[in-house]
Structure formats: C-alpha cells, structure tokens
Amino acid sequence: FYVNPSYAASLHPSIATSEGRIKATLTEMQTVPTAYWLSSKARVLGTGTDYMEGILADAASKSPPQLVIFIVYNLPNRDCGAKASGGEICCTYAPNGRCDFNATGNCAAGLEEYRSQYIDNIVDVLRKFVGRVPISLVIEPDSLPNLVTRKTGPRCGGNSATVAAYRQGITYAIQSIAAVAPQVAMYLDAGNSAWLGGIQHTSDFVALVRELGVAQHLHGLATNVAAYQPLGIACPSYDWCLRSSSRNDPCCADPCGVLQRGNPSNNEANYALHLKEAFAKGISGFQPHIIIDTGRTGVVNMRQSCSNWCNIRGAGVGVKPTASTQRPQLIDAYFWLKTPGESDGCTKMLPSGMPCPRFDSDCASVDSIGSRGGEPRAPEAGQWFDYQVKQLAENADM
C-alpha cells in the first residue's frame, strides 16, 4: 500500500506538541497508508503528493509500484443529508456560491461541470498510469445511501436535481473509468452497518444499484467510510444474531443496539455478509468484494447515540490497513479510508472565532468534540483537527 508523504507532513505539528504514548502512536501513524480524497477539482491534476497525478507518479517510482486508493467525492449537490461537507459543484448556485437545495430540475449544468471538469480529468490521469500502478477507487461516499434513506427529504430523494445528479453522475463516473481502465478496482460506497444494514434498507440499496446498471464494472463495495461503526467479528451467517439463541455469541456484540430494531448488521463484518447475500440474490452474477474503513474503529462504545457521526469524542484509530482479513474471500481489506485527523465538520464557531458557514447541527451533538465546555472548536470538514487526532492516537487499537 502507498504511504502518502503529505499525511506524514500533516502529522508533524501534532507530533511536535505531543508526548508519551500519544506521540509514539502519532509517529507510528506516519507510516500508515491512507486513502486520498479527490474532494475538489483542483486535487486531480498537478505534480506533488497533494494531487492525484503527482501521487500516482510517486507510487509508480517505487519498486514495485504501490497500490493507491482514491476517494472520488465531488458530485453536484454533494452531501445532501448534511451541511458539513457540501461540495463545490452545484445543480443550482445560490448567491453565496453554495448549492441551492431549494432549486429542483435536472441538474444539467451541474452534471456537465462534474463530467467535463472533474471525472474526465480523473479518466485522463488513469489513462496515463493504468498498467503502471495498481489503483483502487471508492465511488462517491454517502450519495446513494442518502437516496435510499432520505427518499422524500427536500435536499435528497425529494429533490429532482439531487436525484439526477447522484444517479447520472455515478453512472457516468463508473462507466467512463471502466472504459479506459477496466483493471482499476472500483468500490461503490454502501454506507455503514447502522445506516443501511437493516433488511429493507439493504434491499432498497441493491435495487438502486441494479437500476443504475453498473454492477458489472464494480469490484465491490466500501463500508464505514468516514464512520465509527465497530468492525466486530463475522458470524456464521449474516442473520445469525437475530436468533435469540445466538445473542450471547461474541460475533453478536451490539454496542449500537441495532439488533433490537431487526437490523442483523450489528458490526461491519456482519454487514459485509449481509451485502454479499443481498446482492447475490438481487443482481445476477454480482459477487461484491468489500473494503472496510477501520480508520476510527479503535473504540466501540464511546457514543451515547450511534446516529452521531461528527468528530466523535473518545474515538480511536483502528486496525491498520491490511489485506489479511477475517473473511478474505469476501473482505478484500481493512483500510484507513477517512484520513484520521481530518475534521468531519465544524462547530458553530470556527477556531478563528468566526461563524462557520457550513455548520451542521449534528456537529453539536452530545458526542461531538466541541459540544462540552473546555473543548476546542472544530475546523471545517477535511481540515486538520489537532485535538481530535491526539484523541484518536490516545485511544488507538491498531
């Protein structure tokens, strides 16, 4: 796996102001591979390891070339279910330059911008490096899960522009990449066990992927991206824990209490089993492989509510990236897909004292850093959060 030197550089200031176990863990984290988020058009083309093109050039220079994982994340009307990580491409632009989620339509202009100024550039870079560097891509986190669980939400499934952006944008991205670089392993985002792991939600997700007609181009699915759900232990079957006789099995540990709601996916390992079962039944010939984000799975019981997702207090980094998984024929890898240390979203007031323009009330949850007195304010999503990365290191279980 490729270790991006830009992540090591981000850790330097936090290491310099740490001591003891935290400092030792942060130092060790400098050598850990992480995915690189293509969260803006500007991150695709360029030299140096802050750009997709430069990262692949660096990875190609290694002997042997090292596997690089990128997160494709820039749909029009991105992150319709939250405000913290809204994107730069909009179906309709508001006067402040951000996305106007009150506007409907077919998102024609936003999709054209996404295709011509973002995906087409990614395809050009892949064309240059395919066959020289092993590459995997995670496709558009949170997008399809939001359409599944927010079918009537005015920003998501109830907005015709957002629906068009997500469905057509993802289809274009997958088909365009597959046409030029079929050997690139693409993993479509599948939310996480607490979000989509219920039987009906998983079924609805399968139906949506089937409607898009892209499964033949996918290597599999990515779960727990930027989330905090427990990795857990895989049971003999995906619905094992719904049997009362199995509830005391170690694989049925349920820190989020989802089993009592009829959700069989009490952890990400069992969610992988559930996805395998559902897709095998729902899309003929598609046997998805799974990649699980373990970047922040080191602690499993730190939240009052597992619906809270923003800068969770008391979390820890989890299992280091590895292809040695508990179900290797199904789970391809555990990987740090969300970069540990990058904020999930801002507090109402930024560290500078200015109001945060992308404040999401979920980032003021009882579990979020910054919601208690004496805690620092959190920066915007994707920016370095020193206080959080030190907690992640303090509570690490790698």
CSV table of C-alpha atoms in Angstrom, one decimal:
chain,number,residue,atom,x,y,z
A,1,PHE,CA,0.0,0.0,0.0
A,2,TYR,CA,1.2,3.5,-0.8
A,3,VAL,CA,2.0,5.8,2.1
A,4,ASN,CA,1.4,9.4,1.2
A,5,PRO,CA,4.1,11.8,2.5
A,6,SER,CA,1.6,14.6,2.7
A,7,TYR,CA,-0.2,12.7,5.5
A,8,ALA,CA,3.1,12.4,7.4
A,9,ALA,CA,3.6,16.1,6.9
A,10,SER,CA,0.1,16.8,8.3
A,11,LEU,CA,1.0,14.8,11.5
A,12,HIS,CA,4.3,16.6,12.1
A,13,PRO,CA,2.8,19.6,14.1
A,14,SER,CA,0.7,17.3,16.2
A,15,ILE,CA,3.7,15.1,17.0
A,16,ALA,CA,5.8,18.1,17.9
A,17,THR,CA,3.2,19.1,20.6
A,18,SER,CA,2.7,15.6,22.0
A,19,GLU,CA,4.5,13.3,24.4
A,20,GLY,CA,4.4,9.8,25.7
A,21,ARG,CA,2.1,7.2,24.2
A,22,ILE,CA,0.3,9.7,22.1
A,23,LYS,CA,3.5,11.0,20.5
A,24,ALA,CA,4.6,7.4,19.8
A,25,THR,CA,1.3,6.4,18.2
A,26,LEU,CA,1.2,9.6,16.1
A,27,THR,CA,4.8,8.8,14.9
A,28,GLU,CA,3.8,5.3,14.0
A,29,MET,CA,0.8,6.6,12.1
A,30,GLN,CA,3.1,8.5,9.7
A,31,THR,CA,4.0,5.1,8.2
A,32,VAL,CA,0.3,4.0,7.8
A,33,PRO,CA,-1.3,4.1,4.3
A,34,THR,CA,-4.3,6.2,3.9
A,35,ALA,CA,-6.7,6.9,1.0
A,36,TYR,CA,-6.5,10.3,-0.7
A,37,TRP,CA,-9.8,12.2,-1.2
A,38,LEU,CA,-10.4,13.8,-4.6
A,39,SER,CA,-12.8,16.2,-2.9
A,40,SER,CA,-12.3,19.1,-5.3
A,41,LYS,CA,-11.5,19.6,-9.0
A,42,ALA,CA,-8.1,21.1,-8.0
A,43,ARG,CA,-6.9,17.8,-6.4
A,44,VAL,CA,-6.8,15.8,-9.7
A,45,LEU,CA,-4.2,17.4,-11.9
A,46,GLY,CA,-0.8,18.5,-10.7
A,47,THR,CA,2.7,17.5,-9.6
A,48,GLY,CA,3.5,16.7,-5.9
A,49,THR,CA,1.7,14.4,-3.5
A,50,ASP,CA,-1.3,16.8,-3.0
A,51,TYR,CA,-2.7,15.8,-6.4
A,52,MET,CA,-3.9,12.5,-7.9
A,53,GLU,CA,-1.5,12.9,-10.8
A,54,GLY,CA,1.5,13.5,-8.6
A,55,ILE,CA,0.6,10.8,-6.1
A,56,LEU,CA,0.5,8.2,-9.0
A,57,ALA,CA,3.8,9.4,-10.3
A,58,ASP,CA,5.4,8.9,-6.9
A,59,ALA,CA,3.8,5.5,-6.5
A,60,ALA,CA,5.0,4.5,-9.9
A,61,SER,CA,8.6,5.3,-8.9
A,62,LYS,CA,8.5,2.7,-6.2
A,63,SER,CA,9.9,-0.8,-6.7
A,64,PRO,CA,7.5,-2.5,-7.1
A,65,PRO,CA,4.8,0.2,-7.7
A,66,GLN,CA,2.5,0.5,-4.7
A,67,LEU,CA,-1.3,0.3,-4.6
A,68,VAL,CA,-3.0,3.7,-4.2
A,69,ILE,CA,-6.6,4.2,-3.1
A,70,PHE,CA,-8.5,7.4,-4.0
A,71,ILE,CA,-11.9,8.6,-2.9
A,72,VAL,CA,-14.0,10.0,-5.8
A,73,TYR,CA,-16.1,12.6,-4.0
A,74,ASN,CA,-17.4,15.6,-5.8
A,75,LEU,CA,-21.0,15.1,-7.1
A,76,PRO,CA,-23.2,18.0,-7.7
A,77,ASN,CA,-25.2,18.8,-4.6
A,78,ARG,CA,-22.8,16.6,-2.6
A,79,ASP,CA,-23.7,15.5,0.9
A,80,CYS,CA,-27.4,16.3,0.7
A,81,GLY,CA,-28.0,14.7,4.1
A,82,ALA,CA,-25.7,17.1,5.9
A,83,LYS,CA,-24.2,20.6,5.6
A,84,ALA,CA,-20.7,20.0,6.9
A,85,SER,CA,-19.1,18.7,3.7
A,86,GLY,CA,-21.1,20.2,0.9
A,87,GLY,CA,-19.2,20.2,-2.4
A,88,GLU,CA,-18.0,22.8,-4.9
A,89,ILE,CA,-20.3,21.6,-7.8
A,90,CYS,CA,-23.9,22.6,-7.6
A,91,CYS,CA,-27.0,21.9,-9.6
A,92,THR,CA,-28.0,25.5,-8.9
A,93,TYR,CA,-25.8,28.0,-7.3
A,94,ALA,CA,-27.1,30.3,-4.5
A,95,PRO,CA,-25.9,33.9,-4.4
A,96,ASN,CA,-23.3,32.9,-1.8
A,97,GLY,CA,-21.8,30.4,-4.3
A,98,ARG,CA,-23.0,27.4,-2.4
A,99,CYS,CA,-25.6,24.9,-3.5
A,100,ASP,CA,-29.3,26.0,-3.6
A,101,PHE,CA,-31.1,22.8,-2.4
A,102,ASN,CA,-34.5,24.6,-2.8
A,103,ALA,CA,-34.0,24.5,-6.6
A,104,THR,CA,-35.2,21.5,-8.5
A,105,GLY,CA,-34.7,20.5,-12.1
A,106,ASN,CA,-32.5,18.0,-14.0
A,107,CYS,CA,-29.1,19.3,-12.8
A,108,ALA,CA,-27.9,19.5,-16.5
A,109,ALA,CA,-25.4,22.3,-15.8
A,110,GLY,CA,-24.0,20.7,-12.6
A,111,LEU,CA,-23.7,17.3,-14.3
A,112,GLU,CA,-21.8,18.9,-17.3
A,113,GLU,CA,-19.4,20.5,-14.8
A,114,TYR,CA,-18.9,17.2,-13.0
A,115,ARG,CA,-18.2,15.3,-16.2
A,116,SER,CA,-16.0,17.8,-18.0
A,117,GLN,CA,-14.1,19.4,-15.2
A,118,TYR,CA,-13.8,16.5,-12.8
A,119,ILE,CA,-14.4,12.9,-14.0
A,120,ASP,CA,-12.9,13.5,-17.4
A,121,ASN,CA,-9.7,14.7,-15.8
A,122,ILE,CA,-9.6,11.7,-13.5
A,123,VAL,CA,-10.1,9.5,-16.5
A,124,ASP,CA,-7.2,11.3,-18.3
A,125,VAL,CA,-4.9,10.6,-15.3
A,126,LEU,CA,-5.9,7.0,-15.1
A,127,ARG,CA,-5.2,6.6,-18.8
A,128,LYS,CA,-1.7,7.8,-18.2
A,129,PHE,CA,-1.0,5.5,-15.2
A,130,VAL,CA,-3.1,2.4,-15.7
A,131,GLY,CA,-0.9,-0.7,-16.0
A,132,ARG,CA,1.9,1.1,-14.3
A,133,VAL,CA,0.4,1.5,-10.8
A,134,PRO,CA,-2.2,-0.6,-9.1
A,135,ILE,CA,-5.2,1.6,-8.3
A,136,SER,CA,-8.4,1.3,-6.4
A,137,LEU,CA,-11.3,3.9,-6.2
A,138,VAL,CA,-14.1,4.4,-3.7
A,139,ILE,CA,-17.0,5.9,-5.5
A,140,GLU,CA,-18.9,8.9,-4.0
A,141,PRO,CA,-19.4,8.2,-0.3
A,142,ASP,CA,-22.9,8.9,1.2
A,143,SER,CA,-24.6,9.6,-2.1
A,144,LEU,CA,-26.7,6.5,-2.8
A,145,PRO,CA,-27.2,5.8,0.9
A,146,ASN,CA,-28.8,9.2,1.2
A,147,LEU,CA,-31.2,8.5,-1.7
A,148,VAL,CA,-32.1,5.2,0.0
A,149,THR,CA,-32.8,6.6,3.5
A,150,ARG,CA,-34.0,10.1,2.6
A,151,LYS,CA,-36.4,9.3,-0.3
A,152,THR,CA,-38.6,12.3,0.4
A,153,GLY,CA,-36.0,14.6,2.0
A,154,PRO,CA,-36.2,18.0,0.3
A,155,ARG,CA,-32.4,18.1,-0.2
A,156,CYS,CA,-32.0,14.4,-1.2
A,157,GLY,CA,-34.6,12.0,-2.6
A,158,GLY,CA,-37.3,14.6,-2.7
A,159,ASN,CA,-35.2,16.9,-4.9
A,160,SER,CA,-35.3,16.0,-8.6
A,161,ALA,CA,-32.0,17.8,-9.2
A,162,THR,CA,-30.1,15.9,-6.5
A,163,VAL,CA,-31.6,12.6,-7.6
A,164,ALA,CA,-30.5,13.3,-11.2
A,165,ALA,CA,-27.0,14.4,-10.1
A,166,TYR,CA,-26.4,11.3,-8.0
A,167,ARG,CA,-27.8,8.7,-10.3
A,168,GLN,CA,-26.4,10.1,-13.6
A,169,GLY,CA,-23.2,11.3,-12.1
A,170,ILE,CA,-22.3,8.0,-10.5
A,171,THR,CA,-23.3,6.1,-13.7
A,172,TYR,CA,-21.1,8.3,-15.8
A,173,ALA,CA,-18.1,8.1,-13.4
A,174,ILE,CA,-18.2,4.3,-13.2
A,175,GLN,CA,-18.8,3.7,-17.0
A,176,SER,CA,-16.1,6.3,-18.0
A,177,ILE,CA,-13.5,4.9,-15.7
A,178,ALA,CA,-14.3,1.3,-16.7
A,179,ALA,CA,-14.0,2.1,-20.4
A,180,VAL,CA,-10.4,3.4,-20.0
A,181,ALA,CA,-9.1,1.5,-17.0
A,182,PRO,CA,-11.0,-1.8,-16.5
A,183,GLN,CA,-8.3,-3.1,-14.2
A,184,VAL,CA,-8.9,-0.3,-11.7
A,185,ALA,CA,-10.9,-1.8,-8.8
A,186,MET,CA,-13.9,0.3,-8.1
A,187,TYR,CA,-15.8,0.0,-4.8
A,188,LEU,CA,-19.2,1.8,-4.7
A,189,ASP,CA,-20.0,3.3,-1.3
A,190,ALA,CA,-22.5,1.3,0.7
A,191,GLY,CA,-22.9,3.5,3.8
A,192,ASN,CA,-22.4,1.6,7.1
A,193,SER,CA,-24.0,-1.2,9.2
A,194,ALA,CA,-26.2,1.1,11.3
A,195,TRP,CA,-27.3,3.2,8.3
A,196,LEU,CA,-28.1,0.7,5.6
A,197,GLY,CA,-27.7,-2.6,7.4
A,198,GLY,CA,-31.4,-3.1,8.1
A,199,ILE,CA,-33.0,-5.7,5.8
A,200,GLN,CA,-35.3,-3.2,4.0
A,201,HIS,CA,-32.6,-0.5,3.5
A,202,THR,CA,-30.1,-3.1,2.2
A,203,SER,CA,-32.8,-4.4,-0.2
A,204,ASP,CA,-33.6,-0.9,-1.4
A,205,PHE,CA,-29.9,-0.2,-1.9
A,206,VAL,CA,-29.5,-3.3,-4.0
A,207,ALA,CA,-32.5,-2.3,-6.1
A,208,LEU,CA,-31.0,1.2,-6.7
A,209,VAL,CA,-27.6,-0.2,-7.8
A,210,ARG,CA,-29.5,-2.7,-10.1
A,211,GLU,CA,-31.4,0.2,-11.7
A,212,LEU,CA,-28.1,2.1,-12.4
A,213,GLY,CA,-26.8,-0.9,-14.4
A,214,VAL,CA,-23.2,-0.5,-13.2
A,215,ALA,CA,-22.6,-3.7,-11.2
A,216,GLN,CA,-20.6,-5.4,-14.0
A,217,HIS,CA,-18.0,-2.7,-13.7
A,218,LEU,CA,-17.6,-2.8,-9.9
A,219,HIS,CA,-15.1,-4.9,-7.9
A,220,GLY,CA,-17.3,-4.4,-4.9
A,221,LEU,CA,-18.5,-2.1,-2.1
A,222,ALA,CA,-16.9,0.1,0.5
A,223,THR,CA,-18.4,0.3,4.0
A,224,ASN,CA,-18.0,2.5,7.1
A,225,VAL,CA,-16.3,5.3,5.1
A,226,ALA,CA,-15.7,8.2,7.5
A,227,ALA,CA,-17.8,6.5,10.1
A,228,TYR,CA,-17.2,5.0,13.5
A,229,GLN,CA,-19.1,1.7,13.4
A,230,PRO,CA,-17.5,-1.4,15.1
A,231,LEU,CA,-15.6,-3.8,12.9
A,232,GLY,CA,-16.6,-6.7,15.0
A,233,ILE,CA,-16.4,-10.4,14.3
A,234,ALA,CA,-18.2,-12.1,11.4
A,235,CYS,CA,-20.8,-14.7,12.4
A,236,PRO,CA,-21.6,-17.9,10.5
A,237,SER,CA,-24.4,-16.1,8.6
A,238,TYR,CA,-25.5,-12.5,8.1
A,239,ASP,CA,-28.7,-13.0,10.2
A,240,TRP,CA,-27.1,-15.2,12.9
A,241,CYS,CA,-27.7,-12.6,15.6
A,242,LEU,CA,-31.4,-12.3,15.0
A,243,ARG,CA,-31.8,-15.7,16.6
A,244,SER,CA,-32.3,-15.4,20.3
A,245,SER,CA,-30.1,-18.5,20.9
A,246,SER,CA,-27.2,-16.6,19.3
A,247,ARG,CA,-27.3,-13.3,21.2
A,248,ASN,CA,-24.5,-14.2,23.6
A,249,ASP,CA,-22.1,-15.2,20.8
A,250,PRO,CA,-19.0,-12.8,20.6
A,251,CYS,CA,-19.9,-12.0,17.0
A,252,CYS,CA,-23.3,-10.7,18.2
A,253,ALA,CA,-21.8,-7.9,20.4
A,254,ASP,CA,-24.1,-5.0,19.6
A,255,PRO,CA,-22.8,-1.7,21.0
A,256,CYS,CA,-25.2,0.3,18.9
A,257,GLY,CA,-28.3,-1.7,19.8
A,258,VAL,CA,-29.3,-2.3,16.2
A,259,LEU,CA,-30.4,-6.0,16.7
A,260,GLN,CA,-33.5,-4.9,18.7
A,261,ARG,CA,-34.6,-3.0,15.7
A,262,GLY,CA,-34.4,-6.1,13.5
A,263,ASN,CA,-31.1,-4.9,11.8
A,264,PRO,CA,-28.9,-8.0,11.5
A,265,SER,CA,-25.8,-5.9,10.8
A,266,ASN,CA,-24.5,-5.3,14.3
A,267,ASN,CA,-21.0,-4.7,13.0
A,268,GLU,CA,-19.2,-4.1,9.7
A,269,ALA,CA,-18.1,-7.7,9.3
A,270,ASN,CA,-21.7,-8.9,9.5
A,271,TYR,CA,-22.8,-6.1,7.2
A,272,ALA,CA,-20.3,-7.4,4.7
A,273,LEU,CA,-22.1,-10.8,4.9
A,274,HIS,CA,-25.4,-9.1,4.5
A,275,LEU,CA,-24.3,-7.2,1.4
A,276,LYS,CA,-23.0,-10.4,-0.1
A,277,GLU,CA,-26.3,-12.2,0.5
A,278,ALA,CA,-28.5,-9.4,-0.7
A,279,PHE,CA,-26.5,-8.7,-3.9
A,280,ALA,CA,-26.2,-12.3,-4.8
A,281,LYS,CA,-30.0,-12.5,-4.8
A,282,GLY,CA,-30.6,-9.1,-6.3
A,283,ILE,CA,-28.1,-8.8,-9.2
A,284,SER,CA,-27.3,-12.0,-11.1
A,285,GLY,CA,-23.6,-12.7,-11.3
A,286,PHE,CA,-22.5,-9.9,-9.0
A,287,GLN,CA,-20.5,-11.1,-6.0
A,288,PRO,CA,-19.2,-8.0,-4.4
A,289,HIS,CA,-15.9,-7.8,-2.5
A,290,ILE,CA,-15.8,-5.5,0.5
A,291,ILE,CA,-13.4,-2.9,1.8
A,292,ILE,CA,-14.0,-1.6,5.3
A,293,ASP,CA,-12.8,1.7,6.7
A,294,THR,CA,-11.1,1.0,10.0
A,295,GLY,CA,-9.5,4.4,10.5
A,296,ARG,CA,-11.6,5.2,13.5
A,297,THR,CA,-12.8,1.8,14.9
A,298,GLY,CA,-10.5,1.6,17.8
A,299,VAL,CA,-13.2,2.2,20.4
A,300,VAL,CA,-16.7,0.7,20.0
A,301,ASN,CA,-18.7,2.2,22.9
A,302,MET,CA,-17.8,5.8,23.1
A,303,ARG,CA,-21.1,7.3,21.8
A,304,GLN,CA,-24.4,8.0,23.6
A,305,SER,CA,-26.1,7.5,20.2
A,306,CYS,CA,-24.6,5.7,17.2
A,307,SER,CA,-26.5,8.1,14.9
A,308,ASN,CA,-23.9,10.7,15.8
A,309,TRP,CA,-21.1,10.9,13.3
A,310,CYS,CA,-19.3,14.2,13.6
A,311,ASN,CA,-15.9,14.4,15.4
A,312,ILE,CA,-16.8,11.8,17.9
A,313,ARG,CA,-15.3,12.2,21.4
A,314,GLY,CA,-13.2,9.3,22.7
A,315,ALA,CA,-12.7,7.5,19.4
A,316,GLY,CA,-9.5,5.8,18.4
A,317,VAL,CA,-7.8,4.7,15.3
A,318,GLY,CA,-8.4,1.1,14.4
A,319,VAL,CA,-6.8,-1.8,12.6
A,320,LYS,CA,-4.0,-0.7,10.3
A,321,PRO,CA,-4.6,-1.2,6.5
A,322,THR,CA,-4.2,-4.9,5.7
A,323,ALA,CA,-5.4,-7.5,3.2
A,324,SER,CA,-5.3,-10.1,5.9
A,325,THR,CA,-9.0,-10.1,6.9
A,326,GLN,CA,-11.2,-12.5,8.8
A,327,ARG,CA,-13.1,-13.4,5.6
A,328,PRO,CA,-10.5,-12.9,2.8
A,329,GLN,CA,-12.7,-14.3,0.1
A,330,LEU,CA,-15.3,-11.6,0.9
A,331,ILE,CA,-13.4,-8.7,2.6
A,332,ASP,CA,-10.5,-7.5,0.5
A,333,ALA,CA,-9.0,-5.2,3.0
A,334,TYR,CA,-9.3,-3.1,6.1
A,335,PHE,CA,-8.1,0.4,5.2
A,336,TRP,CA,-7.9,3.9,6.6
A,337,LEU,CA,-10.2,5.5,4.0
A,338,LYS,CA,-11.2,8.6,6.1
A,339,THR,CA,-7.9,10.3,6.9
A,340,PRO,CA,-7.5,10.2,10.7
A,341,GLY,CA,-7.0,13.8,11.9
A,342,GLU,CA,-9.2,15.5,9.3
A,343,SER,CA,-12.3,17.0,10.8
A,344,ASP,CA,-15.8,15.7,10.0
A,345,GLY,CA,-17.3,19.2,10.2
A,346,CYS,CA,-17.1,22.5,12.1
A,347,THR,CA,-18.5,23.7,15.4
A,348,LYS,CA,-20.9,26.7,15.1
A,349,MET,CA,-17.9,29.0,15.7
A,350,LEU,CA,-14.6,28.2,14.0
A,351,PRO,CA,-11.3,28.1,15.8
A,352,SER,CA,-10.7,31.6,14.4
A,353,GLY,CA,-13.8,32.9,16.3
A,354,MET,CA,-15.7,33.5,13.0
A,355,PRO,CA,-19.1,31.8,12.4
A,356,CYS,CA,-18.8,28.6,10.4
A,357,PRO,CA,-20.6,28.8,7.0
A,358,ARG,CA,-21.0,25.0,6.8
A,359,PHE,CA,-22.2,24.4,10.4
A,360,ASP,CA,-24.3,21.3,10.7
A,361,SER,CA,-26.2,20.9,14.0
A,362,ASP,CA,-25.1,17.2,14.1
A,363,CYS,CA,-21.6,18.6,14.8
A,364,ALA,CA,-23.0,20.0,18.1
A,365,SER,CA,-24.3,16.5,19.2
A,366,VAL,CA,-23.6,15.4,22.8
A,367,ASP,CA,-20.9,13.0,21.3
A,368,SER,CA,-19.1,15.7,19.2
A,369,ILE,CA,-15.9,17.3,20.3
A,370,GLY,CA,-16.6,21.0,20.9
A,371,SER,CA,-20.0,20.5,22.5
A,372,ARG,CA,-18.6,20.5,26.0
A,373,GLY,CA,-17.1,23.3,27.9
A,374,GLY,CA,-13.3,23.3,27.8
A,375,GLU,CA,-13.1,21.6,24.4
A,376,PRO,CA,-11.7,23.4,21.4
A,377,ARG,CA,-13.7,24.4,18.4
A,378,ALA,CA,-13.6,22.2,15.4
A,379,PRO,CA,-12.5,23.4,11.9
A,380,GLU,CA,-14.4,22.7,8.7
A,381,ALA,CA,-14.7,19.2,7.2
A,382,GLY,CA,-11.4,18.0,5.7
A,383,GLN,CA,-9.2,20.4,7.7
A,384,TRP,CA,-6.7,19.2,10.2
A,385,PHE,CA,-8.1,18.9,13.8
A,386,ASP,CA,-5.1,18.6,16.1
A,387,TYR,CA,-7.2,17.9,19.3
A,388,GLN,CA,-9.1,15.0,17.5
A,389,VAL,CA,-6.1,13.3,16.1
A,390,LYS,CA,-4.4,13.2,19.5
A,391,GLN,CA,-7.6,11.6,20.9
A,392,LEU,CA,-7.5,9.1,18.1
A,393,ALA,CA,-3.9,8.3,18.9
A,394,GLU,CA,-4.6,8.1,22.7
A,395,ASN,CA,-7.3,5.6,22.2
A,396,ALA,CA,-5.7,3.6,19.3
A,397,ASP,CA,-6.3,-0.1,18.9
A,398,MET,CA,-4.2,-0.9,15.8
